Amino acid sequence: MTATQIPHLRKTKTSSQLIVNGEPFLMLSAELHNSTLSSARYMRDDKIWENMRAMHCNTLLGSISWEQIEPEEGRFDFSNLDEIILDARKHDMKLILLWFGTYKNALSTYVPAWVKKDVKRFPRAHVSEAGAKMRTEEYVSPFCEAGWTADAKAFGTLMRHLKEFDSAHSTVIMVQVENETGIMGDSRDRSKLANQKFAQPVPKDLVEGLQARKNPHPDFVKRFPSISQAKAGEHTWKDVFGVENLINAEEIFMADAISRYVEKVAAAGKAEYPIPLYANVWLNFDDPSALDLTDVPVVVGGGATAGVYPSGGPCPHTMDVWKVNAPSLDFIAPDLYFHDYESTCKNYRHDDQVFFIPEQRRDEKGVRRVWLAYGTYLALGCSPFGADSESAEVSALTKHYKLIHSVRKQILDAQANRPEDMMGFFFDEWKEGEKVKEKSWTKKMGDFEVIVDRAFVFGKPGPAAGIVIHQGDGRFLCVGWGFNVYFKSTNPKSTFTGILHAEEKEVNPETCELSTVKILGGDETRSGGFLIMPNEDPDYGGFPIAVTIPSRTMIAECWAYSIEEDEDDF
């Protein structure tokens, strides 16, 4: 198989798309619970495949652990994985495998027993507790060459097996290398080997690599504005990264070590079967007030200090270290639960990086945000975690993914060729008594500024989600529910902008071809003022006239127009 026949990323205008079986593929993905994929029998007996298909998922993320495939050193067992892949094909489902190798959630709990028990060959990291008491972590030190050598061997063997077993089918379309790396409980490993490394100068290749970055992440620049002045191979970690705060230097020290470790593993896999590889990240926060923590404690938000969140993982301010050290990774992907959704999208789309969300909330509040990720930030996919323990009848994914699937070709076309002509958005549940004016979603598309507000009703406004795609010449495809779309001409000479014509559409879910159901006018466009994409059950608030009809297909097209007038026309 050639590189263009297996799953791969293809450059687009401002990002990349995932190509599967020769065609662009929009992942409507979900991540399974950690242990679900460990048993093909469980997947079958509990009807997991059928339930996830009923949610309109086309891709599942699930773990493949080192301890399961290499229970004894040098003896590999892929029998369960092969059953999983065969069952995925039967249900027309793609897979993203999560390699739980040395690291999973800042621990080494998924390594085989022969690794766990041999601390001489695979030494542990040590952290300093209060009172400078040293504590041993269940965490293989990233400075352990035997660790990355054994992990790389196992991962390379896995990828070779995937090539032999699956390359003709492309059931497995991507692989995540490790899971939420970093060290917890301290800002760095304080083992003897780590202490020796920390006392040495910053590696020359790291300093030169960072200095050569043409567009470093703003958070890195903010923390380390003097990187250009560092002397490669001479200055210490404290000199370069810790003048103001030693913890910053210790975190970069760990990012350097862990990213090099992960690169050894990823490179071994890439050499065997070069499908897309990525690493995910447990995010930090600088300002707790920026988190969305309604009814949950701050601790779930990630942490403000390295070691409270995993120190050394690819957070926005350390991501450049990973970019320098781990070229075998195609991108870095954020696990996005309680951070501001749009800010995180921007952080991980920086420098036109490929964007994918491997974990996020599965509730309605979380899932309605995927429209923003797909529509504005060109996501390959978004993956609500633990979706398999809900039935499709109650899952938020079912409604959202069904509609997105029906217009996937239109979304993929705009993502690749006209990203400037598409915008995704959402509105959360209306807060009674809210005095702050709700922001509109706006974007210039063609000759118009497109303005999206929450749909007006006489009663309580509902939540909303959707995408608007400009298809050229003032023609707009509107998909979703609960919003109004206004148009404002960008021509300074325009004296009037309105809707020329609007139609409700239905779609063939297999071909994505649209056909007209009815012409929209009057109340549905406020007589040409704006297009209403109503909720399924608009609240009339006791008003006796039903001026807003409930949503039906949730798809419409409208044509915006503007006119110019001179003094003679008045």
Coordinates of C-alpha atoms in Angstrom, one line a residue:
M1 CA 0.0 0.0 0.0
T2 CA 1.3 3.5 -0.8
A3 CA 1.1 6.4 1.5
T4 CA -1.9 7.9 -0.4
Q5 CA -3.9 4.6 -0.2
I6 CA -3.7 4.2 3.6
P7 CA -5.4 6.8 5.9
H8 CA -3.5 10.0 5.7
L9 CA -3.8 13.8 6.1
R10 CA -4.1 15.9 3.0
K11 CA -3.2 19.6 3.1
T12 CA -6.1 22.0 2.5
K13 CA -6.3 25.8 2.2
T14 CA -5.6 26.4 5.9
S15 CA -5.5 23.0 7.6
S16 CA -5.6 19.3 6.6
Q17 CA -8.3 16.7 6.1
L18 CA -8.3 13.1 6.9
I19 CA -8.4 10.9 3.8
V20 CA -9.8 7.4 4.2
N21 CA -10.3 5.0 1.3
G22 CA -9.4 7.9 -1.1
E23 CA -12.1 10.3 0.1
P24 CA -12.2 13.1 2.7
F25 CA -13.7 11.7 5.9
L26 CA -15.6 13.7 8.6
M27 CA -15.3 11.8 11.8
L28 CA -18.5 11.7 13.9
S29 CA -16.5 10.2 16.7
A30 CA -17.0 9.2 20.3
E31 CA -14.5 7.8 22.9
L32 CA -15.3 4.6 24.7
H33 CA -14.7 4.1 28.4
N34 CA -11.1 3.0 29.1
S35 CA -11.9 -0.8 29.4
T36 CA -14.6 -1.2 26.8
L37 CA -12.4 -2.1 23.9
S38 CA -10.4 -4.6 25.9
S39 CA -13.1 -7.3 25.2
A40 CA -14.5 -8.1 21.8
R41 CA -17.1 -10.3 23.5
Y42 CA -18.2 -7.5 25.8
M43 CA -18.6 -5.2 22.8
R44 CA -20.8 -7.8 21.1
D45 CA -22.8 -9.0 24.1
D46 CA -23.6 -5.5 25.3
K47 CA -24.6 -4.3 21.8
I48 CA -22.0 -1.5 21.9
W49 CA -21.6 -1.5 18.2
E50 CA -25.3 -1.2 17.5
N51 CA -25.8 1.5 20.1
M52 CA -23.0 3.6 18.8
R53 CA -24.3 3.3 15.2
A54 CA -27.7 4.4 16.4
M55 CA -26.1 7.6 17.7
H56 CA -24.9 8.1 14.1
C57 CA -21.2 7.7 15.1
N58 CA -18.9 6.5 12.4
T59 CA -15.7 6.4 14.4
L60 CA -14.9 5.0 17.9
L61 CA -11.8 5.8 20.0
G62 CA -10.8 3.0 22.3
S63 CA -7.7 1.8 24.2
I64 CA -5.2 -0.8 23.2
S65 CA -2.9 -1.4 26.2
W66 CA 0.7 -2.5 26.3
E67 CA -0.1 -5.0 29.1
Q68 CA -2.8 -6.7 26.9
I69 CA -0.7 -7.2 23.8
E70 CA 2.6 -8.1 25.4
P71 CA 1.8 -9.8 28.7
E72 CA 5.2 -11.5 28.6
E73 CA 8.2 -9.8 27.1
G74 CA 8.6 -10.7 23.4
R75 CA 5.3 -12.6 23.2
F76 CA 2.6 -10.6 21.5
D77 CA -1.1 -11.4 21.4
F78 CA -3.4 -9.5 19.0
S79 CA -6.3 -11.9 19.0
N80 CA -8.7 -9.6 20.8
L81 CA -7.7 -6.6 18.7
D82 CA -8.3 -8.6 15.5
E83 CA -11.8 -9.6 16.6
I84 CA -12.5 -5.9 17.4
I85 CA -11.3 -4.8 13.9
L86 CA -13.4 -7.5 12.2
D87 CA -16.5 -6.5 14.2
A88 CA -15.9 -2.8 13.4
R89 CA -16.0 -3.7 9.7
K90 CA -19.2 -5.6 10.1
H91 CA -20.8 -2.4 11.6
D92 CA -19.2 0.0 9.1
M93 CA -17.3 1.7 12.0
K94 CA -13.8 3.2 11.8
L95 CA -11.4 3.0 14.8
I96 CA -8.9 5.3 16.4
L97 CA -6.7 3.2 18.7
L98 CA -5.4 4.8 21.9
W99 CA -2.0 3.4 22.7
F100 CA -1.9 3.1 26.5
G101 CA 1.8 2.3 26.6
T102 CA 4.2 3.8 29.2
Y103 CA 1.9 6.7 30.0
K104 CA -1.8 7.0 30.7
N105 CA -3.2 10.0 32.7
A106 CA 0.3 10.9 34.1
L107 CA 0.8 7.3 35.4
S108 CA 2.3 4.0 34.2
T109 CA -0.6 1.8 35.1
Y110 CA -1.0 0.1 31.7
V111 CA 2.5 -1.2 31.3
P112 CA 2.9 -5.0 31.6
A113 CA 3.6 -6.6 34.9
W114 CA 7.2 -7.4 33.8
V115 CA 7.8 -3.7 33.5
K116 CA 6.1 -2.7 36.7
K117 CA 8.0 -5.1 38.9
D118 CA 11.5 -4.5 37.4
V119 CA 12.5 -1.1 38.9
K120 CA 16.2 -1.7 38.3
R121 CA 15.6 -1.9 34.5
F122 CA 12.6 0.5 34.5
P123 CA 13.3 3.0 37.3
R124 CA 10.4 5.1 38.6
A125 CA 10.1 8.8 38.9
H126 CA 10.3 10.3 42.3
V127 CA 8.5 13.4 43.5
S128 CA 8.9 15.6 46.6
E129 CA 6.1 15.8 49.0
A130 CA 5.5 18.5 51.6
G131 CA 8.5 18.6 53.9
A132 CA 10.9 17.4 51.1
K133 CA 10.0 13.8 51.7
M134 CA 10.6 11.8 48.5
R135 CA 7.8 9.6 47.2
T136 CA 7.9 6.9 44.5
E137 CA 5.4 7.3 41.7
E138 CA 3.8 4.5 39.6
Y139 CA 5.5 6.3 36.7
V140 CA 8.4 5.1 34.6
S141 CA 10.9 7.9 34.5
P142 CA 11.1 9.5 31.0
F143 CA 14.8 9.4 31.4
C144 CA 14.7 5.6 31.3
E145 CA 16.2 4.4 28.0
A146 CA 15.0 0.8 28.6
G147 CA 11.5 2.2 29.0
W148 CA 11.3 3.9 25.6
T149 CA 13.2 1.1 23.9
A150 CA 10.7 -1.5 25.2
D151 CA 7.6 0.7 24.5
A152 CA 8.9 1.6 21.0
K153 CA 9.4 -2.1 20.3
A154 CA 5.8 -2.9 21.4
F155 CA 4.3 0.0 19.5
G156 CA 6.2 -0.8 16.4
T157 CA 5.1 -4.4 16.5
L158 CA 1.5 -3.2 16.9
M159 CA 1.7 -0.9 13.9
R160 CA 3.3 -3.6 11.8
H161 CA 0.4 -5.9 12.7
L162 CA -2.1 -3.2 11.8
K163 CA -0.4 -2.8 8.4
E164 CA -0.6 -6.6 7.8
F165 CA -4.1 -7.1 9.1
D166 CA -5.9 -3.8 8.2
S167 CA -4.1 -1.8 5.5
A168 CA -6.3 -3.2 2.8
H169 CA -9.4 -2.1 4.7
S170 CA -8.4 1.1 6.6
T171 CA -10.6 0.2 9.6
V172 CA -8.0 1.8 11.9
I173 CA -7.6 5.4 10.7
M174 CA -5.4 7.0 13.3
V175 CA -3.5 6.1 16.5
Q176 CA -3.0 8.2 19.6
V177 CA 0.5 7.7 21.1
E178 CA 0.3 7.4 25.0
N179 CA -2.4 9.3 26.9
E180 CA -2.3 12.6 28.8
T181 CA 1.4 12.5 29.4
G182 CA 3.2 14.5 32.2
I183 CA 4.0 14.0 35.8
M184 CA 1.7 14.7 38.8
G185 CA 2.5 15.6 42.3
D186 CA 5.6 17.7 41.5
S187 CA 6.8 19.9 38.7
R188 CA 9.5 17.4 37.7
D189 CA 11.0 14.0 38.3
R190 CA 13.5 14.2 41.2
S191 CA 15.2 10.8 40.7
K192 CA 19.0 10.8 40.7
L193 CA 19.1 10.5 36.9
A194 CA 16.7 13.3 36.5
N195 CA 18.7 15.5 38.9
Q196 CA 21.8 14.9 36.9
K197 CA 20.1 15.9 33.7
F198 CA 18.6 19.0 35.2
A199 CA 22.0 20.2 36.3
Q200 CA 23.3 20.0 32.7
P201 CA 22.9 22.7 30.0
V202 CA 19.7 22.8 28.0
P203 CA 20.2 20.5 25.0
K204 CA 21.6 22.4 22.0
D205 CA 19.0 20.9 19.6
L206 CA 16.1 22.1 21.7
V207 CA 17.4 25.7 22.1
E208 CA 18.1 25.9 18.4
G209 CA 14.8 24.3 17.4
L210 CA 12.8 26.7 19.6
Q211 CA 14.8 29.7 18.2
A212 CA 14.1 28.6 14.7
R213 CA 10.3 28.4 15.2
K214 CA 8.7 30.9 12.8
N215 CA 5.4 31.2 14.6
P216 CA 5.7 30.0 18.2
H217 CA 2.6 29.8 20.3
P218 CA 1.7 33.1 22.0
D219 CA 1.6 31.4 25.4
F220 CA 5.1 30.2 24.9
V221 CA 6.3 33.6 23.9
K222 CA 4.5 35.2 26.9
R223 CA 6.3 32.9 29.4
F224 CA 9.7 32.8 27.7
P225 CA 10.2 36.1 25.8
S226 CA 14.0 35.8 26.0
I227 CA 14.4 32.5 24.2
S228 CA 16.2 34.2 21.3
Q229 CA 19.0 35.2 23.7
A230 CA 19.7 31.7 25.0
K231 CA 23.1 30.2 24.2
A232 CA 22.6 26.8 22.8
G233 CA 24.5 24.1 24.8
E234 CA 25.7 26.6 27.5
H235 CA 22.8 28.0 29.5
T236 CA 21.1 25.9 32.2
W237 CA 17.3 25.2 32.4
K238 CA 17.0 27.9 35.1
D239 CA 18.9 30.4 32.9
V240 CA 16.7 29.9 29.9
F241 CA 13.3 29.1 31.3
G242 CA 13.3 29.8 35.1
V243 CA 14.7 33.2 35.8
E244 CA 11.3 34.4 37.1
N245 CA 9.9 31.1 38.2
L246 CA 11.9 27.9 38.7
I247 CA 8.7 25.8 38.2
N248 CA 8.6 27.0 34.6
A249 CA 12.0 25.7 34.0
E250 CA 11.2 22.3 35.6
E251 CA 8.0 22.0 33.5
I252 CA 10.0 22.7 30.2
F253 CA 12.6 20.2 31.4
M254 CA 9.9 17.5 31.7
A255 CA 8.3 18.5 28.4
D256 CA 11.7 18.0 26.7
A257 CA 12.2 14.6 28.3
I258 CA 8.6 13.3 27.8
S259 CA 8.4 14.6 24.2
R260 CA 11.7 12.9 23.3
Y261 CA 10.4 9.7 24.9
V262 CA 7.1 9.8 23.0
E263 CA 9.0 10.6 19.7
K264 CA 11.0 7.4 20.1
V265 CA 7.8 5.4 20.4
A266 CA 5.9 7.3 17.6
A267 CA 8.9 7.1 15.2
A268 CA 9.0 3.3 15.7
G269 CA 5.3 3.0 14.8
K270 CA 5.5 5.5 11.9
A271 CA 8.3 3.5 10.3
E272 CA 6.1 0.4 10.3
Y273 CA 2.8 1.9 9.2
P274 CA 2.6 5.7 8.6
I275 CA -1.0 6.5 9.3
P276 CA -1.7 9.7 11.3
L277 CA -0.4 9.7 14.8
Y278 CA -1.1 12.3 17.5
A279 CA -0.8 13.0 21.2
N280 CA -3.5 14.3 23.5
V281 CA -3.2 16.7 26.4
W282 CA -4.6 17.2 29.9
L283 CA -5.0 21.0 29.9
N284 CA -3.8 23.5 32.4
F285 CA -5.5 26.8 33.3
D286 CA -4.0 30.1 34.3
D287 CA -7.3 31.7 35.4
P288 CA -9.9 29.5 37.2
S289 CA -12.6 32.1 36.3
A290 CA -12.2 31.2 32.6
L291 CA -13.4 27.6 33.3
D292 CA -17.0 26.5 32.9
L293 CA -17.4 24.8 36.2
T294 CA -21.1 25.0 37.0
D295 CA -21.8 22.6 39.9
V296 CA -18.3 21.0 39.7
P297 CA -15.1 21.7 41.8
V298 CA -12.2 23.7 40.3
V299 CA -9.9 20.7 40.6
V300 CA -11.5 19.0 37.6
G301 CA -10.5 22.0 35.4
G302 CA -6.9 20.8 35.2
G303 CA -4.8 22.9 37.6
A304 CA -2.9 26.1 37.6
T305 CA 0.5 24.8 38.7
A306 CA 2.7 22.3 36.9
G307 CA 2.3 19.1 38.9
V308 CA -1.3 19.8 39.8
Y309 CA -1.9 19.3 36.1
P310 CA 0.6 16.9 34.4
S311 CA 3.9 18.7 34.2
G312 CA 5.5 18.3 30.8
G313 CA 2.4 17.5 28.7
P314 CA 1.8 19.5 25.5
C315 CA -0.2 22.4 27.0
P316 CA -0.3 25.6 24.9
H317 CA 2.8 27.1 26.6
T318 CA 4.9 23.9 26.2
M319 CA 3.5 22.8 22.8
D320 CA 6.5 24.3 20.9
V321 CA 8.9 21.9 22.8
W322 CA 6.8 19.0 21.5
K323 CA 6.8 20.4 18.0
V324 CA 10.6 20.5 18.0
N325 CA 11.2 17.1 19.6
A326 CA 8.4 15.0 18.2
P327 CA 8.1 15.4 14.4
S328 CA 6.6 11.9 14.1
L329 CA 3.4 13.2 15.7
D330 CA 1.1 14.8 13.1
F331 CA -0.7 17.0 15.6
I332 CA -1.4 17.7 19.3
A333 CA -5.1 17.4 20.4
P334 CA -6.7 18.9 23.5
D335 CA -9.0 16.9 25.8
L336 CA -11.7 19.6 26.3
Y337 CA -14.1 19.3 29.2
F338 CA -14.3 22.5 31.2
H339 CA -12.1 25.0 29.5
D340 CA -13.5 27.7 27.3
Y341 CA -14.3 25.8 24.1
E342 CA -13.5 28.5 21.6
S343 CA -10.3 29.6 23.3
T344 CA -9.1 26.0 23.3
C345 CA -10.0 25.6 19.6
K346 CA -7.9 28.7 18.8
N347 CA -5.0 27.5 20.9
Y348 CA -4.8 24.1 19.1
R349 CA -5.5 25.5 15.6
H350 CA -2.5 27.9 16.1
D351 CA -0.2 28.0 13.1
D352 CA -2.9 26.1 11.0
Q353 CA -2.4 22.9 13.1
V354 CA -4.7 20.1 12.3
F355 CA -7.6 20.1 14.8
F356 CA -9.2 17.2 16.6
I357 CA -10.8 16.8 19.9
P358 CA -10.2 13.2 21.3
E359 CA -12.2 13.8 24.5
Q360 CA -14.9 16.1 25.5
R361 CA -18.2 16.3 27.5
R362 CA -21.0 14.0 26.3
D363 CA -23.9 15.9 27.7
E364 CA -26.1 18.3 25.6
K365 CA -24.0 21.3 26.7
G366 CA -20.8 19.7 25.5
V367 CA -22.2 18.2 22.3
R368 CA -23.8 21.4 21.0
R369 CA -20.3 22.9 20.9
V370 CA -19.1 20.5 18.2
W371 CA -20.8 22.7 15.6
L372 CA -18.3 25.4 16.4
A373 CA -15.4 23.0 16.1
Y374 CA -16.5 21.6 12.8
G375 CA -17.7 24.8 11.3
T376 CA -15.2 27.4 12.4
Y377 CA -12.2 25.5 13.4
L378 CA -12.3 22.8 10.8
A379 CA -12.2 19.9 13.2
L380 CA -11.5 16.4 11.8
G381 CA -13.8 15.1 14.6
C382 CA -15.0 15.7 18.1
S383 CA -15.2 12.7 20.6
P384 CA -17.5 12.9 23.6
F385 CA -16.0 10.5 26.2
G386 CA -17.9 7.6 27.8
A387 CA -20.7 7.7 25.2
D388 CA -21.0 3.9 25.2
S389 CA -22.6 3.9 28.7
E390 CA -25.6 5.9 27.5
S391 CA -28.3 4.6 25.2
A392 CA -28.8 6.2 21.8
E393 CA -32.4 7.1 22.8
V394 CA -31.1 9.6 25.5
S395 CA -27.7 10.5 24.2
A396 CA -27.2 14.1 23.0
L397 CA -25.0 12.7 20.1
T398 CA -28.0 11.2 18.3
K399 CA -29.7 14.4 17.3
H400 CA -26.6 16.4 16.6
Y401 CA -24.6 13.7 14.7
K402 CA -27.6 12.7 12.6
L403 CA -27.9 16.3 11.2
I404 CA -24.2 16.8 10.8
H405 CA -23.9 13.4 9.0
S406 CA -26.6 14.5 6.5
V407 CA -24.6 17.6 5.4
R408 CA -21.1 16.1 5.8
K409 CA -20.2 16.6 2.2
Q410 CA -21.1 20.3 2.3
I411 CA -19.0 20.7 5.5
L412 CA -16.0 18.9 4.1
D413 CA -16.1 20.9 0.9
A414 CA -16.1 24.2 2.8
Q415 CA -13.5 23.0 5.3
A416 CA -11.1 22.2 2.4
N417 CA -11.8 24.9 -0.1
R418 CA -13.7 27.8 1.5
P419 CA -13.0 27.9 5.3
E420 CA -13.6 31.6 5.2
D421 CA -17.2 30.9 4.1
M422 CA -18.3 28.8 7.0
M423 CA -19.1 29.5 10.6
G424 CA -20.3 27.2 13.4
F425 CA -21.9 28.4 16.6
F426 CA -24.0 27.5 19.7
F427 CA -26.2 29.1 22.4
D428 CA -26.5 27.5 25.8
E429 CA -29.7 27.3 27.9
W430 CA -31.2 30.7 28.5
K431 CA -30.4 32.1 32.0
E432 CA -33.3 33.8 33.6
G433 CA -32.5 37.3 34.7
E434 CA -29.3 37.5 32.6
K435 CA -28.5 41.2 32.3
V436 CA -25.3 40.9 30.2
K437 CA -26.1 41.3 26.5
E438 CA -25.6 38.0 24.7
K439 CA -22.9 38.2 22.0
S440 CA -23.8 37.5 18.4
W441 CA -21.7 35.2 16.3
T442 CA -20.5 37.2 13.3
K443 CA -18.3 36.5 10.2
K444 CA -17.7 38.2 6.9
M445 CA -18.6 35.9 4.1
G446 CA -18.5 37.1 0.5
D447 CA -20.1 40.5 0.3
F448 CA -22.0 40.2 3.6
E449 CA -21.4 40.2 7.3
V450 CA -23.4 37.2 8.6
I451 CA -24.9 37.8 12.1
V452 CA -26.3 34.9 14.1
D453 CA -28.4 35.5 17.2
R454 CA -30.6 33.3 19.4
A455 CA -34.0 32.8 17.8
F456 CA -36.6 35.1 19.2
V457 CA -39.7 33.7 20.9
F458 CA -42.4 35.4 23.1
G459 CA -41.6 33.0 25.9
K460 CA -38.3 31.5 27.1
P461 CA -35.7 31.3 24.4
G462 CA -34.2 27.9 23.8
P463 CA -30.7 26.6 23.2
A464 CA -29.2 26.6 19.7
A465 CA -26.6 25.1 17.5
G466 CA -25.7 25.2 13.9
I467 CA -23.6 26.1 10.9
V468 CA -23.9 28.7 8.1
I469 CA -22.1 28.0 4.8
H470 CA -21.8 30.6 2.1
Q471 CA -22.1 28.9 -1.3
G472 CA -21.4 31.9 -3.4
D473 CA -23.3 34.9 -4.9
G474 CA -25.1 35.5 -1.6
R475 CA -26.5 32.0 -1.3
F476 CA -26.3 30.6 2.2
L477 CA -26.9 27.1 3.6
C478 CA -28.2 27.2 7.1
V479 CA -28.2 24.0 9.2
G480 CA -29.3 23.6 12.9
W481 CA -32.0 25.0 15.2
G482 CA -32.8 27.9 17.6
F483 CA -31.2 30.8 15.8
N484 CA -31.8 33.8 13.5
V485 CA -29.5 34.7 10.6
Y486 CA -29.2 38.4 9.6
F487 CA -27.1 39.8 6.7
K488 CA -25.4 43.2 6.5
S489 CA -23.8 44.3 3.2
T490 CA -20.1 45.1 3.5
N491 CA -20.6 47.6 0.6
P492 CA -20.4 51.1 2.3
K493 CA -22.8 52.4 -0.5
S494 CA -25.5 49.9 0.3
T495 CA -28.7 51.4 1.6
F496 CA -30.6 48.1 2.2
T497 CA -29.9 44.5 2.9
G498 CA -32.4 41.7 3.1
I499 CA -33.4 38.2 2.1
L500 CA -34.3 37.8 -1.5
H501 CA -35.6 34.2 -1.3
A502 CA -35.6 31.3 1.2
E503 CA -36.4 27.6 1.0
E504 CA -36.7 24.8 3.6
K505 CA -34.6 21.9 2.4
E506 CA -34.6 18.2 3.0
V507 CA -31.5 16.0 2.4
N508 CA -30.8 12.5 1.2
P509 CA -28.6 11.3 4.1
E510 CA -26.6 8.9 1.8
T511 CA -25.7 11.4 -1.0
C512 CA -26.1 14.7 0.9
E513 CA -28.2 16.1 -2.0
L514 CA -30.7 18.8 -1.1
S515 CA -34.2 19.2 -2.4
T516 CA -36.8 21.9 -1.7
V517 CA -39.6 21.1 0.7
K518 CA -41.3 24.6 0.6
I519 CA -40.6 28.2 0.1
L520 CA -40.1 30.3 3.3
G521 CA -41.5 33.8 3.7
G522 CA -43.6 36.0 5.9
D523 CA -43.2 35.0 9.5
E524 CA -40.4 32.5 8.7
T525 CA -38.2 35.4 7.4
R526 CA -39.8 38.3 9.3
S527 CA -40.8 39.5 5.8
G528 CA -37.3 39.4 4.5
G529 CA -35.5 40.8 7.5
F530 CA -33.8 37.6 8.7
L531 CA -34.1 33.9 8.5
I532 CA -35.5 32.0 11.5
M533 CA -34.2 28.5 12.2
P534 CA -36.6 27.7 15.0
N535 CA -36.3 25.2 17.9
E536 CA -38.3 22.0 17.9
D537 CA -40.7 23.3 20.5
P538 CA -40.7 27.1 20.6
D539 CA -42.1 28.7 23.7
Y540 CA -44.9 31.0 22.8
G541 CA -45.1 32.5 26.3
G542 CA -48.9 32.6 26.3
F543 CA -49.0 34.7 23.1
P544 CA -52.2 33.6 21.3
I545 CA -50.7 33.7 17.7
A546 CA -48.3 30.9 16.7
V547 CA -45.9 33.1 14.6
T548 CA -42.9 30.7 15.0
I549 CA -43.4 27.2 13.6
P550 CA -41.5 24.4 15.1
S551 CA -38.4 23.2 13.3
R552 CA -38.8 20.3 10.9
T553 CA -35.8 19.4 8.6
M554 CA -33.5 22.0 10.3
I555 CA -32.0 22.8 6.9
A556 CA -32.7 25.9 4.8
E557 CA -31.1 27.9 2.0
C558 CA -31.5 31.6 1.6
W559 CA -30.3 34.3 -0.8
A560 CA -29.2 37.6 0.7
Y561 CA -29.1 40.8 -1.4
S562 CA -28.3 44.5 -1.0
I563 CA -29.1 47.5 -3.1
E564 CA -27.4 50.9 -3.7
E565 CA -29.4 54.1 -4.1
D566 CA -28.3 57.6 -5.0
E567 CA -29.9 60.9 -4.1
D568 CA -32.3 60.6 -7.0
D569 CA -33.9 57.5 -5.5
F570 CA -34.9 59.4 -2.3

